[in-house]
Amino acid sequence: MMTTTAQRLLDLAAAAPACQGGDLLLLLREANELYQQGLESLRQSVAARFAGLRTRDLVAAVTAAGMPCDASQDRDELLLLLTLTEWEMTPAALAYTEMAEDAARRGVSLIPEE
């Protein structure tokens, strides 16, 4: 059976509480890569779904989705905002966010300390 990006991300998030230090950092790195892959996959889908929409209609769609935007933003930015509103509510993205926040509380982060 092939594991989807979302399922693997959920599996990593479920395993994270039992990990510490370097092992948790490895899980977090893999989860971050999967998060980015999932986001990009959805961005492509959103771009295809809204391909025929005029920019002003995209602005209206982004506003209706609850994201602040304005007509000066280009099409790619607007599509990314739509993607983010959809992606951030997926179980995989929510699990990753919770995983990263929990790891940070335990002193593990992908952002190096200075």
Short mmCIF file of C-alpha atoms in Angstrom, two decimals:
data_model
loop_
_atom_site.label_atom_id
_atom_site.label_comp_id
_atom_site.label_asym_id
_atom_site.label_seq_id
_atom_site.Cartn_x
_atom_site.Cartn_y
_atom_site.Cartn_z
CA MET A 1 0.00 0.00 0.00
CA MET A 2 1.32 3.44 -0.95
CA THR A 3 1.18 6.10 1.75
CA THR A 4 -0.04 9.53 0.71
CA THR A 5 1.74 12.71 1.70
CA ALA A 6 -1.10 13.59 4.03
CA GLN A 7 -1.16 10.15 5.67
CA ARG A 8 2.60 10.15 6.19
CA LEU A 9 2.37 13.62 7.73
CA LEU A 10 -0.34 12.40 10.09
CA ASP A 11 1.79 9.35 10.98
CA LEU A 12 4.80 11.55 11.78
CA ALA A 13 2.68 13.84 13.92
CA ALA A 14 1.34 10.83 15.83
CA ALA A 15 4.89 9.53 16.42
CA ALA A 16 6.35 12.88 17.49
CA PRO A 17 5.21 12.91 21.14
CA ALA A 18 7.31 9.79 21.83
CA CYS A 19 10.47 11.31 20.29
CA GLN A 20 13.09 13.54 21.84
CA GLY A 21 15.97 15.73 20.68
CA GLY A 22 17.61 14.63 17.45
CA ASP A 23 14.94 12.05 16.64
CA LEU A 24 12.23 14.68 16.98
CA LEU A 25 14.23 17.06 14.79
CA LEU A 26 14.46 14.39 12.06
CA LEU A 27 10.71 13.82 12.22
CA LEU A 28 10.10 17.56 12.12
CA ARG A 29 12.33 17.96 9.05
CA GLU A 30 10.55 15.18 7.18
CA ALA A 31 7.17 16.56 8.23
CA ASN A 32 8.15 20.03 7.01
CA GLU A 33 9.10 18.65 3.61
CA LEU A 34 5.78 16.82 3.39
CA TYR A 35 3.91 19.95 4.49
CA GLN A 36 5.57 21.90 1.67
CA GLN A 37 4.80 19.13 -0.84
CA GLY A 38 1.16 19.06 0.21
CA LEU A 39 0.91 22.82 -0.01
CA GLU A 40 2.46 22.85 -3.50
CA SER A 41 0.20 20.06 -4.71
CA LEU A 42 -2.85 21.93 -3.49
CA ARG A 43 -1.54 25.20 -5.01
CA GLN A 44 -1.43 23.52 -8.40
CA SER A 45 -4.96 22.23 -7.93
CA VAL A 46 -6.24 25.65 -6.86
CA ALA A 47 -4.50 27.31 -9.82
CA ALA A 48 -6.22 24.88 -12.19
CA ARG A 49 -9.58 25.32 -10.48
CA PHE A 50 -9.43 29.13 -10.73
CA ALA A 51 -7.66 29.31 -14.11
CA GLY A 52 -10.52 31.07 -15.90
CA LEU A 53 -11.23 33.66 -13.20
CA ARG A 54 -10.36 37.29 -13.70
CA THR A 55 -8.08 38.92 -11.13
CA ARG A 56 -10.89 40.99 -9.63
CA ASP A 57 -12.92 37.81 -9.18
CA LEU A 58 -9.92 36.19 -7.48
CA VAL A 59 -9.75 39.16 -5.11
CA ALA A 60 -13.42 38.61 -4.29
CA ALA A 61 -12.82 34.87 -3.74
CA VAL A 62 -9.88 35.53 -1.42
CA THR A 63 -11.87 38.11 0.52
CA ALA A 64 -14.81 35.71 0.79
CA ALA A 65 -12.41 33.07 2.13
CA GLY A 66 -11.52 35.47 4.94
CA MET A 67 -8.03 36.48 3.86
CA PRO A 68 -7.08 40.13 3.57
CA CYS A 69 -5.95 41.14 0.10
CA ASP A 70 -6.18 43.94 -2.42
CA ALA A 71 -6.34 44.42 -6.15
CA SER A 72 -2.63 45.34 -6.33
CA GLN A 73 -1.63 41.75 -5.56
CA ASP A 74 -0.75 39.64 -8.56
CA ARG A 75 -2.56 36.48 -9.57
CA ASP A 76 0.03 34.12 -8.06
CA GLU A 77 -0.22 35.85 -4.68
CA LEU A 78 -3.99 35.63 -4.73
CA LEU A 79 -3.91 31.96 -5.65
CA LEU A 80 -1.45 31.31 -2.84
CA LEU A 81 -3.76 33.04 -0.36
CA LEU A 82 -6.64 30.84 -1.52
CA THR A 83 -4.40 27.80 -1.24
CA LEU A 84 -3.32 28.70 2.28
CA THR A 85 -6.87 29.17 3.50
CA GLU A 86 -7.77 25.72 2.20
CA TRP A 87 -4.52 23.96 3.19
CA GLU A 88 -4.35 25.27 6.74
CA MET A 89 -7.67 23.60 7.53
CA THR A 90 -6.66 20.12 6.36
CA PRO A 91 -6.01 17.46 9.01
CA ALA A 92 -2.42 17.07 7.76
CA ALA A 93 -1.61 20.78 8.03
CA LEU A 94 -3.29 21.04 11.43
CA ALA A 95 -1.34 18.01 12.68
CA TYR A 96 1.93 19.49 11.40
CA THR A 97 1.24 22.83 13.10
CA GLU A 98 0.48 21.09 16.38
CA MET A 99 3.60 18.92 15.99
CA ALA A 100 5.84 21.94 15.32
CA GLU A 101 4.38 23.90 18.23
CA ASP A 102 4.83 20.96 20.60
CA ALA A 103 8.40 20.43 19.40
CA ALA A 104 9.16 24.13 19.95
CA ARG A 105 7.82 23.91 23.51
CA ARG A 106 10.28 21.06 24.03
CA GLY A 107 13.16 23.09 22.60
CA VAL A 108 13.24 21.53 19.11
CA SER A 109 12.85 23.79 16.10
CA LEU A 110 13.83 23.94 12.44
CA ILE A 111 14.87 27.56 12.99
CA PRO A 112 18.42 27.60 14.35
CA GLU A 113 19.08 29.61 17.49
CA GLU A 114 21.54 32.44 17.21
#
